[in-house]
Coordinates of C-alpha atoms in Angstrom, one line a residue:
Chain A
M1355 CA 52.9 127.2 214.6
L1356 CA 51.8 124.4 217.0
A1357 CA 51.6 126.9 219.9
Y1358 CA 49.4 129.4 217.6
T1359 CA 47.6 126.7 216.5
L1360 CA 46.3 125.6 220.2
K1361 CA 46.1 129.0 221.1
R1362 CA 43.6 129.7 218.6
I1363 CA 41.4 126.5 219.2
V1364 CA 41.3 127.4 222.9
V1365 CA 40.1 130.8 221.7
A1366 CA 37.4 129.2 219.5
F1367 CA 36.1 127.0 222.4
L1368 CA 36.0 130.1 224.8
I1369 CA 33.9 132.2 222.3
L1370 CA 31.5 129.4 221.7
L1371 CA 31.3 129.0 225.7
V1372 CA 30.3 132.3 226.0
V1373 CA 27.8 132.6 223.0
S1374 CA 26.1 129.7 224.4
G1375 CA 25.9 131.3 227.7
L1376 CA 24.7 134.4 226.6
T1377 CA 22.0 132.5 224.4
F1378 CA 21.2 130.3 227.4
S1379 CA 20.6 133.3 229.9
L1380 CA 18.8 135.6 226.9
S1381 CA 16.3 132.6 226.5
H1382 CA 15.7 132.3 230.2
L1383 CA 15.1 135.7 230.6
S1384 CA 12.0 134.9 228.6
A1385 CA 8.4 134.1 229.5
D1386 CA 8.3 131.4 232.2
P1387 CA 9.3 128.4 229.9
A1388 CA 7.1 126.2 232.5
L1389 CA 4.1 128.3 231.4
T1390 CA 4.9 127.7 227.7
I1391 CA 4.9 123.8 228.0
A1392 CA 1.9 123.2 230.4
G1393 CA 0.1 125.5 228.4
E1394 CA -2.6 128.7 228.9
Q1395 CA -5.3 126.7 230.6
A1396 CA -2.8 125.0 233.2
S1397 CA -3.6 125.0 236.8
D1398 CA -0.7 126.6 239.5
E1399 CA -0.3 123.0 240.3
D1400 CA 0.3 121.7 236.7
I1401 CA 2.8 124.8 236.2
E1402 CA 4.6 123.7 239.5
A1403 CA 4.9 120.0 238.4
V1404 CA 6.4 121.1 235.0
R1405 CA 8.8 123.1 236.8
K1406 CA 10.0 120.6 238.9
L1407 CA 10.0 117.7 236.0
Y1408 CA 12.0 120.0 233.8
G1409 CA 14.2 121.2 236.6
F1410 CA 13.1 125.1 235.9
D1411 CA 13.3 125.1 240.0
R1412 CA 17.0 124.8 239.6
P1413 CA 19.6 127.6 239.9
V1414 CA 20.0 129.0 236.3
I1415 CA 23.7 128.1 236.7
E1416 CA 23.1 124.8 237.4
Q1417 CA 20.6 124.3 234.3
Y1418 CA 22.9 125.9 231.9
V1419 CA 25.8 123.3 233.2
N1420 CA 23.2 120.6 232.7
W1421 CA 22.4 122.0 229.4
L1422 CA 25.9 122.3 228.2
S1423 CA 27.1 118.8 229.0
R1424 CA 24.4 117.3 227.4
A1425 CA 24.7 119.4 224.3
L1426 CA 28.3 118.6 224.1
Q1427 CA 27.4 114.9 223.7
G1428 CA 24.7 115.6 221.0
D1429 CA 21.9 115.7 223.1
F1430 CA 20.0 119.1 222.9
G1431 CA 17.0 118.2 224.7
K1432 CA 13.4 117.8 223.4
S1433 CA 11.4 120.6 221.8
Y1434 CA 8.8 121.9 224.3
H1435 CA 6.0 122.2 221.6
Y1436 CA 6.7 119.2 219.3
K1437 CA 7.9 116.8 222.0
A1438 CA 10.4 115.4 219.7
P1439 CA 14.2 115.6 220.0
V1440 CA 15.9 118.6 218.9
V1441 CA 18.7 117.1 217.1
E1442 CA 16.1 114.8 214.8
M1443 CA 14.1 118.1 214.3
I1444 CA 17.3 119.9 213.0
S1445 CA 19.0 117.0 211.2
G1446 CA 15.7 116.4 209.3
R1447 CA 15.5 120.0 207.7
I1448 CA 19.1 120.8 207.5
G1449 CA 19.4 119.5 204.2
T1450 CA 16.9 121.9 203.0
T1451 CA 18.8 124.6 203.9
M1452 CA 22.0 123.5 202.8
T1453 CA 20.3 122.8 199.6
L1454 CA 19.0 126.2 199.2
G1455 CA 22.4 127.8 200.3
F1456 CA 24.3 125.6 197.8
L1457 CA 21.8 126.5 195.0
A1458 CA 21.8 130.0 195.7
I1459 CA 25.4 130.3 195.6
V1460 CA 25.7 128.5 192.3
F1461 CA 23.0 130.9 191.0
A1462 CA 25.1 133.9 191.9
L1463 CA 28.2 132.5 190.5
V1464 CA 26.5 131.5 187.2
I1465 CA 25.1 135.2 187.0
S1466 CA 28.2 137.1 188.2
I1467 CA 31.1 135.3 186.6
P1468 CA 29.8 135.8 182.7
L1469 CA 28.9 139.4 183.5
G1470 CA 31.9 139.9 185.5
T1471 CA 33.9 138.5 182.7
L1472 CA 32.0 140.3 179.7
A1473 CA 32.5 143.8 181.8
A1474 CA 35.9 143.1 182.0
M1475 CA 36.3 142.5 178.2
R1476 CA 35.1 145.7 177.2
P1477 CA 35.2 148.2 180.1
N1478 CA 32.6 151.3 179.8
S1479 CA 30.9 149.4 177.1
I1480 CA 27.0 149.0 177.4
I1481 CA 27.4 145.6 179.2
D1482 CA 29.7 147.1 181.7
R1483 CA 27.5 150.0 182.5
F1484 CA 24.3 147.7 182.7
A1485 CA 26.3 145.2 185.0
L1486 CA 27.3 148.2 187.2
L1487 CA 24.0 149.5 187.6
I1488 CA 22.5 146.0 188.4
A1489 CA 25.1 145.5 191.1
V1490 CA 24.5 149.3 192.6
F1491 CA 20.6 149.0 192.6
G1492 CA 21.0 145.4 193.9
Q1493 CA 22.8 146.5 197.1
A1494 CA 20.2 148.7 198.4
L1495 CA 17.5 146.3 197.4
P1496 CA 15.9 144.5 200.9
T1497 CA 16.1 140.6 200.2
F1498 CA 12.6 139.8 201.7
W1499 CA 11.2 142.6 199.7
F1500 CA 12.8 141.4 196.4
A1501 CA 11.3 137.7 197.1
L1502 CA 7.6 139.6 197.7
M1503 CA 8.0 141.3 194.3
M1504 CA 9.2 137.8 192.4
I1505 CA 6.2 136.1 194.1
I1506 CA 3.6 138.7 192.7
L1507 CA 5.2 138.6 189.5
F1508 CA 6.1 135.0 188.6
G1509 CA 3.9 133.4 190.9
V1510 CA 0.8 135.3 190.7
W1511 CA 0.9 137.3 187.3
F1512 CA 2.6 134.7 185.2
R1513 CA 1.8 131.7 187.1
W1514 CA 5.2 130.0 186.0
L1515 CA 6.3 129.1 189.4
P1516 CA 5.0 127.9 192.9
I1517 CA 5.2 130.3 195.7
S1518 CA 5.2 128.1 198.8
G1519 CA 6.6 124.4 199.7
N1520 CA 9.7 122.3 198.6
T1521 CA 8.1 119.5 197.1
T1522 CA 9.7 119.9 193.6
W1523 CA 12.6 121.5 192.1
A1524 CA 10.4 124.4 190.9
H1525 CA 9.7 125.4 194.6
F1526 CA 13.5 126.1 194.5
V1527 CA 13.4 128.5 192.2
M1528 CA 12.4 131.7 193.2
P1529 CA 13.7 131.3 197.2
T1530 CA 17.4 130.5 195.2
I1531 CA 17.3 133.8 193.1
A1532 CA 16.2 135.8 196.1
L1533 CA 19.3 134.4 198.4
G1534 CA 21.5 134.4 195.7
Y1535 CA 20.8 137.9 194.0
Y1536 CA 22.3 139.5 197.1
A1537 CA 25.6 137.8 196.7
T1538 CA 26.1 138.6 193.0
P1539 CA 27.2 142.5 193.2
A1540 CA 30.3 141.5 195.3
L1541 CA 31.0 138.7 193.3
M1542 CA 30.6 140.0 189.9
R1543 CA 32.8 143.1 190.9
L1544 CA 35.5 140.7 192.1
T1545 CA 35.5 139.0 188.9
R1546 CA 35.6 142.1 186.8
A1547 CA 38.5 143.4 188.7
G1548 CA 40.4 140.1 188.5
M1549 CA 39.7 139.6 184.7
I1550 CA 40.9 143.1 184.0
E1551 CA 44.3 142.8 185.9
V1552 CA 44.7 139.3 184.4
L1553 CA 43.9 140.2 180.9
S1554 CA 46.8 143.0 181.0
S1555 CA 49.2 140.4 182.2
D1556 CA 52.0 139.4 180.5
Y1557 CA 51.3 135.6 180.5
I1558 CA 48.3 136.5 178.6
R1559 CA 50.1 138.6 175.9
T1560 CA 52.3 135.8 175.4
A1561 CA 49.2 133.4 174.9
K1562 CA 47.8 135.8 172.1
A1563 CA 51.4 136.4 170.5
K1564 CA 51.5 132.5 170.1
G1565 CA 48.3 132.9 168.4
L1566 CA 46.1 131.0 170.6
S1567 CA 42.1 131.6 169.8
P1568 CA 40.7 134.3 172.0
V1569 CA 38.4 131.5 173.3
S1570 CA 41.0 129.6 174.5
V1571 CA 42.8 132.7 176.0
L1572 CA 39.9 133.7 178.0
F1573 CA 38.7 130.6 179.2
K1574 CA 41.8 128.2 179.7
H1575 CA 44.2 131.2 180.5
A1576 CA 42.6 134.0 181.9
L1577 CA 39.4 133.0 183.7
R1578 CA 41.0 130.0 185.4
N1579 CA 43.2 132.5 187.4
A1580 CA 40.7 135.1 187.8
I1581 CA 38.4 132.8 189.4
I1582 CA 40.0 131.7 192.6
P1583 CA 39.4 134.4 194.7
V1584 CA 35.9 134.5 193.3
V1585 CA 35.0 130.8 194.7
A1586 CA 36.8 131.8 198.4
L1587 CA 34.3 134.7 198.5
A1588 CA 31.7 132.6 197.5
A1589 CA 32.4 130.5 200.4
V1590 CA 32.1 133.3 202.7
W1591 CA 28.9 134.1 201.2
F1592 CA 27.6 130.6 201.7
G1593 CA 28.1 131.5 205.5
F1594 CA 26.0 134.6 205.3
M1595 CA 22.8 132.5 203.5
L1596 CA 22.5 130.6 206.6
G1597 CA 21.5 133.9 208.2
G1598 CA 19.5 135.2 205.3
S1599 CA 17.5 131.6 205.3
I1600 CA 15.5 132.4 208.1
V1601 CA 13.4 135.4 206.1
I1602 CA 13.5 133.5 202.7
E1603 CA 12.4 130.3 204.1
T1604 CA 9.7 131.9 206.0
I1605 CA 8.2 133.8 202.9
F1606 CA 8.4 130.7 200.5
N1607 CA 7.5 128.1 203.4
L1608 CA 10.4 126.2 202.5
K1609 CA 10.7 124.0 205.6
G1610 CA 14.7 124.0 206.4
I1611 CA 16.2 125.2 209.7
G1612 CA 15.7 128.7 208.8
W1613 CA 11.8 128.1 208.8
L1614 CA 12.4 126.0 211.8
S1615 CA 13.9 128.9 214.0
Y1616 CA 11.0 131.2 213.1
D1617 CA 8.5 128.6 214.0
A1618 CA 10.6 127.9 217.4
L1619 CA 10.6 131.7 218.3
L1620 CA 7.2 132.1 217.7
R1621 CA 6.3 129.0 220.2
S1622 CA 9.0 130.3 222.7
D1623 CA 10.3 126.5 221.7
L1624 CA 13.8 127.5 223.6
P1625 CA 15.8 124.0 223.0
V1626 CA 15.3 124.5 219.3
V1627 CA 16.0 128.2 219.4
Q1628 CA 19.5 127.3 221.6
A1629 CA 20.3 124.7 219.3
I1630 CA 20.1 126.7 216.3
V1631 CA 22.2 129.5 217.9
L1632 CA 25.0 127.3 218.7
I1633 CA 25.0 125.5 215.2
F1634 CA 25.3 128.9 213.4
A1635 CA 27.9 130.3 215.9
S1636 CA 29.6 127.0 215.5
F1637 CA 29.8 127.1 211.7
Y1638 CA 31.1 130.8 212.0
V1639 CA 33.9 129.7 214.4
I1640 CA 35.2 126.8 212.5
L1641 CA 35.1 128.6 209.2
T1642 CA 37.1 131.5 210.9
L1643 CA 39.3 128.8 212.5
L1644 CA 40.2 127.4 209.5
S1645 CA 40.7 130.3 207.4
D1646 CA 43.1 131.5 210.2
L1647 CA 45.2 128.4 210.4
L1648 CA 45.3 128.5 206.6
N1649 CA 46.4 131.9 206.5
A1650 CA 49.2 131.3 209.2
Y1651 CA 50.3 128.3 207.2
L1652 CA 50.6 130.3 204.1
D1653 CA 52.2 132.9 205.8
P1654 CA 54.3 132.0 208.9
R1655 CA 54.7 135.6 210.1
I1656 CA 51.2 135.8 211.2
S1657 CA 51.7 133.1 214.0
V1658 CA 54.9 135.1 215.5
R1659 CA 52.8 138.3 216.1
Chain B
M1467 CA 42.1 139.5 198.9
K1468 CA 45.4 140.1 200.4
N1469 CA 46.2 138.2 203.6
S1470 CA 42.8 139.1 205.5
S1471 CA 41.1 136.1 206.2
P1472 CA 38.8 135.5 203.3
F1473 CA 36.0 133.9 205.2
L1474 CA 34.5 136.8 207.1
R1475 CA 33.0 139.9 206.0
G1476 CA 32.6 140.6 209.3
R1477 CA 36.1 140.7 210.3
Q1478 CA 37.4 143.3 207.6
T1479 CA 40.4 145.2 208.7
A1480 CA 39.8 148.8 209.2
E1481 CA 41.3 149.8 206.0
E1482 CA 39.0 147.7 204.1
I1483 CA 36.1 149.3 206.0
L1484 CA 37.3 152.5 205.0
E1485 CA 39.1 152.8 201.8
P1486 CA 36.6 153.6 199.1
R1487 CA 35.1 150.4 199.0
P1488 CA 34.7 148.2 195.5
M1489 CA 31.0 148.8 196.1
A1490 CA 31.6 152.5 196.5
K1491 CA 33.7 152.7 193.6
L1492 CA 30.9 151.0 191.7
R1493 CA 28.3 153.4 192.5
R1494 CA 30.7 156.3 192.1
R1495 CA 31.2 155.0 188.5
V1496 CA 27.4 154.9 188.0
F1497 CA 26.9 158.1 189.1
K1498 CA 30.1 159.9 188.3
N1499 CA 31.0 162.2 190.7
H1500 CA 27.3 163.3 191.6
S1501 CA 26.7 160.3 194.0
F1502 CA 27.3 162.6 196.9
L1503 CA 24.9 165.2 195.6
I1504 CA 22.3 162.5 194.3
G1505 CA 22.5 160.8 197.9
A1506 CA 22.3 164.0 199.9
V1507 CA 19.5 165.5 198.0
I1508 CA 17.2 162.1 198.4
L1509 CA 18.3 161.7 202.1
I1510 CA 17.3 165.3 203.0
S1511 CA 14.3 165.1 201.4
I1512 CA 13.2 162.1 203.1
I1513 CA 14.7 163.5 206.5
L1514 CA 12.5 166.9 205.7
I1515 CA 9.5 164.9 204.6
A1516 CA 9.9 162.8 208.0
L1517 CA 10.3 165.8 210.4
L1518 CA 7.5 167.6 208.7
A1519 CA 5.2 164.6 208.5
P1520 CA 2.2 166.5 209.8
L1521 CA 2.5 168.9 207.1
F1522 CA 3.1 166.9 204.3
S1523 CA 0.5 163.7 205.0
P1524 CA -2.9 164.6 204.0
H1525 CA -4.5 162.5 206.6
D1526 CA -4.1 160.8 210.1
P1527 CA -2.1 157.7 209.6
Y1528 CA -3.8 156.0 212.4
D1529 CA -7.3 157.0 211.3
Q1530 CA -9.5 153.8 210.4
D1531 CA -12.6 153.6 208.4
L1532 CA -13.5 150.1 207.4
A1533 CA -16.0 151.8 204.7
R1534 CA -13.1 153.0 202.6
R1535 CA -10.7 150.1 203.1
L1536 CA -8.4 148.8 200.1
M1537 CA -9.2 151.9 198.1
N1538 CA -6.7 152.0 195.0
P1539 CA -4.0 154.3 194.1
F1540 CA -4.6 156.9 191.6
W1541 CA -3.1 155.1 188.5
H1542 CA -6.1 152.5 188.6
D1543 CA -9.3 152.8 187.2
K1544 CA -11.8 151.7 189.8
K1545 CA -12.3 152.3 193.1
T1546 CA -10.2 155.4 193.5
N1547 CA -10.5 158.1 195.5
D1548 CA -8.9 161.8 195.2
L1549 CA -8.8 162.0 198.9
Y1550 CA -6.5 159.0 199.1
L1551 CA -4.0 159.5 196.1
L1552 CA -2.2 155.9 197.1
G1553 CA -5.1 154.2 198.2
T1554 CA -6.1 152.8 201.9
D1555 CA -5.0 149.7 203.6
K1556 CA -6.7 146.8 205.0
V1557 CA -8.3 148.6 208.0
G1558 CA -9.0 151.9 205.6
R1559 CA -5.9 154.3 206.9
D1560 CA -4.5 156.3 204.2
Y1561 CA -1.6 154.8 202.9
L1562 CA 0.3 158.1 201.9
S1563 CA 0.3 159.3 205.4
R1564 CA 1.4 156.3 206.3
L1565 CA 4.2 155.7 204.2
I1566 CA 5.3 159.6 205.3
Y1567 CA 5.2 158.6 209.0
G1568 CA 7.0 155.3 207.9
A1569 CA 10.1 157.2 206.9
Q1570 CA 10.0 158.5 210.7
I1571 CA 10.2 155.3 212.1
S1572 CA 13.0 154.0 209.8
L1573 CA 15.0 157.0 210.4
L1574 CA 14.7 157.3 214.0
I1575 CA 15.6 153.5 214.0
G1576 CA 18.7 154.0 212.0
F1577 CA 19.8 157.1 214.0
L1578 CA 19.3 155.9 217.6
T1579 CA 20.9 152.3 216.7
I1580 CA 24.1 154.1 215.5
L1581 CA 23.9 156.4 218.5
I1582 CA 24.0 153.4 220.7
S1583 CA 26.0 151.1 218.5
G1584 CA 28.6 153.9 217.7
T1585 CA 28.9 154.7 221.5
I1586 CA 29.6 151.2 222.5
G1587 CA 32.2 150.6 219.6
T1588 CA 33.9 153.9 219.9
A1589 CA 34.5 153.2 223.5
L1590 CA 35.5 149.9 223.1
G1591 CA 37.6 150.5 219.9
V1592 CA 39.4 153.5 221.3
V1593 CA 40.2 152.0 224.7
A1594 CA 41.6 148.9 222.9
G1595 CA 43.6 150.8 220.8
Y1596 CA 45.0 153.4 223.0
F1597 CA 46.2 150.9 226.0
G1598 CA 46.9 147.8 223.8
G1599 CA 48.4 144.5 225.4
R1600 CA 45.9 142.9 227.6
V1601 CA 42.9 145.2 227.3
D1602 CA 43.3 145.4 223.5
M1603 CA 43.0 141.2 223.8
V1604 CA 40.3 141.4 225.6
V1605 CA 38.4 143.7 223.5
N1606 CA 39.6 141.4 220.8
F1607 CA 38.0 138.6 222.1
I1608 CA 34.7 140.5 222.8
I1609 CA 34.4 141.6 219.2
N1610 CA 35.0 138.0 218.0
T1611 CA 32.5 136.9 220.3
R1612 CA 30.1 139.3 219.0
L1613 CA 30.7 138.3 215.4
A1614 CA 30.0 134.8 216.1
M1615 CA 26.4 135.3 217.1
P1616 CA 23.9 135.1 214.2
V1617 CA 22.6 138.7 214.5
F1618 CA 19.4 138.2 212.9
L1619 CA 18.5 135.1 214.8
V1620 CA 19.6 136.6 218.3
A1621 CA 17.9 139.9 217.8
M1622 CA 14.6 137.9 216.8
A1623 CA 15.2 135.8 220.2
A1624 CA 15.9 139.2 222.0
V1625 CA 12.8 140.7 220.9
V1626 CA 11.1 137.5 222.0
A1627 CA 12.2 137.7 225.3
F1628 CA 11.8 141.5 226.0
G1629 CA 8.8 141.8 224.5
A1630 CA 8.4 143.5 220.7
S1631 CA 8.2 147.0 220.7
L1632 CA 10.2 150.1 219.0
H1633 CA 12.4 150.6 222.1
V1634 CA 13.4 147.0 222.2
V1635 CA 14.2 146.9 218.7
I1636 CA 16.6 149.7 218.7
M1637 CA 18.1 148.5 221.9
V1638 CA 18.8 145.3 220.3
L1639 CA 20.5 146.5 217.0
G1640 CA 22.4 149.3 219.2
L1641 CA 23.9 146.3 221.1
F1642 CA 24.3 144.2 218.1
L1643 CA 25.7 146.8 215.2
W1644 CA 29.1 148.1 217.1
D1645 CA 31.6 145.9 215.6
R1646 CA 32.5 148.0 212.8
F1647 CA 32.7 151.0 214.7
A1648 CA 35.2 149.0 217.1
V1649 CA 37.4 147.5 214.6
V1650 CA 37.8 151.0 212.7
M1651 CA 38.3 153.2 216.3
R1652 CA 40.9 150.5 217.5
S1653 CA 43.0 150.9 214.5
I1654 CA 42.7 154.7 214.0
T1655 CA 43.4 155.2 217.7
M1656 CA 46.7 152.8 217.6
Q1657 CA 47.9 155.0 214.5
A1658 CA 47.0 158.2 216.5
R1659 CA 48.7 157.3 220.1
D1660 CA 52.0 157.6 218.3
L1661 CA 51.8 161.0 216.9
D1662 CA 54.0 163.6 218.0
Y1663 CA 51.5 165.9 219.6
V1664 CA 49.9 163.0 221.5
K1665 CA 53.4 162.0 222.7
A1666 CA 53.9 165.7 223.8
A1667 CA 50.3 165.8 225.6
R1668 CA 51.5 162.7 227.4
A1669 CA 54.9 164.2 228.4
I1670 CA 53.6 167.3 229.8
G1671 CA 51.5 165.2 232.0
C1672 CA 47.9 165.2 230.7
S1673 CA 45.5 162.8 232.2
T1674 CA 44.7 159.8 230.0
P1675 CA 41.0 160.6 229.7
Y1676 CA 42.0 164.4 228.6
I1677 CA 44.3 162.9 226.2
I1678 CA 41.5 160.5 224.7
I1679 CA 39.2 162.8 224.4
R1680 CA 40.9 166.2 223.2
E1681 CA 43.9 164.6 221.2
I1682 CA 42.7 161.5 219.9
F1683 CA 38.8 161.7 219.8
P1684 CA 39.3 164.6 216.9
N1685 CA 41.0 162.0 214.6
V1686 CA 38.5 159.6 214.4
L1687 CA 35.4 161.6 213.7
S1688 CA 35.7 161.4 209.8
S1689 CA 35.9 157.8 209.9
L1690 CA 33.2 157.7 212.4
T1691 CA 30.8 159.3 210.2
V1692 CA 31.4 156.9 207.3
V1693 CA 31.0 153.9 209.4
A1694 CA 27.8 155.5 210.7
T1695 CA 26.1 155.8 207.5
V1696 CA 27.1 152.0 206.6
E1697 CA 25.7 150.7 209.8
M1698 CA 22.4 153.1 209.4
A1699 CA 21.5 151.6 206.3
N1700 CA 22.4 148.2 207.8
A1701 CA 20.1 149.0 210.8
I1702 CA 17.2 150.0 208.7
L1703 CA 17.2 147.0 206.5
L1704 CA 17.2 144.8 209.6
E1705 CA 14.3 146.3 211.4
A1706 CA 12.3 146.0 208.0
A1707 CA 13.0 142.2 208.2
L1708 CA 12.4 141.9 211.8
S1709 CA 9.1 143.9 211.5
F1710 CA 8.5 141.9 208.4
L1711 CA 8.2 138.7 210.3
G1712 CA 6.2 140.2 213.3
F1713 CA 9.3 140.3 215.5
G1714 CA 10.0 144.0 215.3
V1715 CA 7.8 147.2 215.6
Q1716 CA 4.2 146.4 216.4
A1717 CA 0.9 147.5 215.0
P1718 CA -0.6 149.9 214.6
T1719 CA 3.0 151.9 214.1
P1720 CA 3.3 152.8 210.4
S1721 CA 7.0 150.8 210.1
W1722 CA 7.6 150.2 206.2
G1723 CA 8.4 146.6 207.3
L1724 CA 5.4 146.2 209.1
M1725 CA 3.4 147.4 206.3
L1726 CA 4.7 144.9 204.0
N1727 CA 3.9 142.4 206.6
E1728 CA 0.2 143.6 206.8
G1729 CA -0.1 143.9 203.1
R1730 CA 1.3 140.3 202.4
E1731 CA -2.1 138.7 202.6
Y1732 CA -3.4 141.1 199.8
M1733 CA -0.6 140.8 197.8
F1734 CA -2.7 139.1 195.1
F1735 CA -5.5 141.7 194.5
S1736 CA -3.5 144.9 196.0
P1737 CA 0.2 144.1 195.2
W1738 CA 0.8 148.2 195.6
L1739 CA 0.3 147.5 199.3
L1740 CA 3.7 146.0 199.1
A1741 CA 5.3 147.7 196.3
L1742 CA 5.2 151.0 197.9
P1743 CA 6.8 150.5 201.4
G1744 CA 9.6 148.4 199.8
T1745 CA 10.2 151.1 197.4
G1746 CA 10.7 153.6 200.3
L1747 CA 13.4 151.2 201.9
F1748 CA 15.2 150.5 198.7
L1749 CA 15.5 154.7 198.1
L1750 CA 16.1 155.3 201.3
V1751 CA 19.2 152.8 201.9
L1752 CA 20.3 153.8 198.2
A1753 CA 20.4 157.3 199.4
I1754 CA 22.4 156.7 202.6
N1755 CA 25.1 154.4 200.7
L1756 CA 25.6 157.2 198.0
F1757 CA 25.6 159.8 200.7
G1758 CA 28.3 157.5 202.8
D1759 CA 30.3 156.9 199.5
G1760 CA 30.6 160.8 199.0
L1761 CA 31.4 161.4 202.5
R1762 CA 34.0 158.9 202.4
D1763 CA 35.6 160.7 199.3
V1764 CA 35.3 164.3 200.8
T1765 CA 36.7 163.7 204.1
L1766 CA 39.2 160.8 203.9
E1767 CA 40.7 162.2 200.6
R1768 CA 41.5 165.6 202.4
E1769 CA 43.0 164.0 205.3
R1770 CA 45.6 162.3 203.3

């Protein structure tokens, strides 16, 4: 188990190392960063001076090692455009993205668990069919287009909700629905399947036979067990939502790190982009590592393989 | 959930990708057994319309005329024109023609992307599955590294680095969306490697490339097609999102994603500029999903 754990941690580090190397070389393939910093009207001497100042005249490998060693100490450099430390820019905005992701996953659960439960209680009923239809169409609906359609409907025609910014809770309503709905088909299906299985199990029959009220059987006995895998899947979706937040935050002008990465890419602000890619990748790698270790702990056969 | 890591959709096992997936079961329940038929009919219609675009489109999709800009589609009362059934965009181009040519772009991106990603993924997967051991370890590492990269963000960065154009978008998506191909091909090749006739081929001294191409490859073809439909839908949606943000296909190309970008500033007064291209995307992706489900039922069931 210990050997397996160590091996997995080493592999996780190697993956992050390769990702950071790829990101770094990719961003240094783009237009001359010295030109970006100095601006369009800068003279050749200015550009040359900037190049020396930032060390762009050094070999790429050396630049990468410098960048990486500082990144490991929590210093991602300064934004080319805003001249502010990247760490500050990100830490000031990550709360918005996390709030959005959290709200979106809660929204998805609030929709999918009751709908999935109702569908499981009466398979092939109208509610069941309705839930299925929502899921099938939801899968083919492009997230960003759904967001735009909501803006037209609720922001412009009915004027119920603000369409841009993040000053009040009302600003989060549409982004939450846009980001959250995409997770509902998968979560709803899992709830439905789990509930159908649990409702036909022996202990539910016993509970009914004991004369417990249907409400108590459904909520205290059945749902409690069926919900565990649903929550596990919801955690996975939280990870995907970081990626989805780029489009949604841009559409709603919600200034989290999704919006920040869009803004940084528009301005070729490389330090910001590199930092965000590395953060997203680390998030993924750590989640994977934890889940693998958890699985290995629960099922020791895995670590032998 | 079985034992598979619950944290990653990306790290599905081959069985999870190929089994009639939960969503597929859902769709089948909605469409009964007609999903293949419905999907195929919509998909083939869209492909035909795209291929015969010059015949179907009433106007040149690039022909601008500011005098007739932002004409309303036929269901409006005012400012409509019989010549422009679905109206015109902000520079007076016929919207119907642009929608028709937009199908070409989406399909082109879908097909070319899976051609590239399918080749990369199949090569990696078959090699890993056939040779096993260290080769397999290396390929696994490559797959996991690819999965750790946030696709959308890195695709945007790559488009910035290499310049935004149709070619770059196709290359970038092709270089990114191969992971499912690799996972599935690896697992199927592993099983096929130990089949009797493959062992026999090895015993009579056939060369490794011959065995891989002639004995192993025919085994993986049907699974390959199924994965291809999943990735094609994926590529089409990603391109639309990239183009919508301005990191994809560039004007004046009639890409549905780009049309959504261009229509955005007129969403308050001409919402149909946004409604129509999105409907196109929705129908195409729905058709590919249904078609893929049907294909999976037909081909994979027969093999068992």
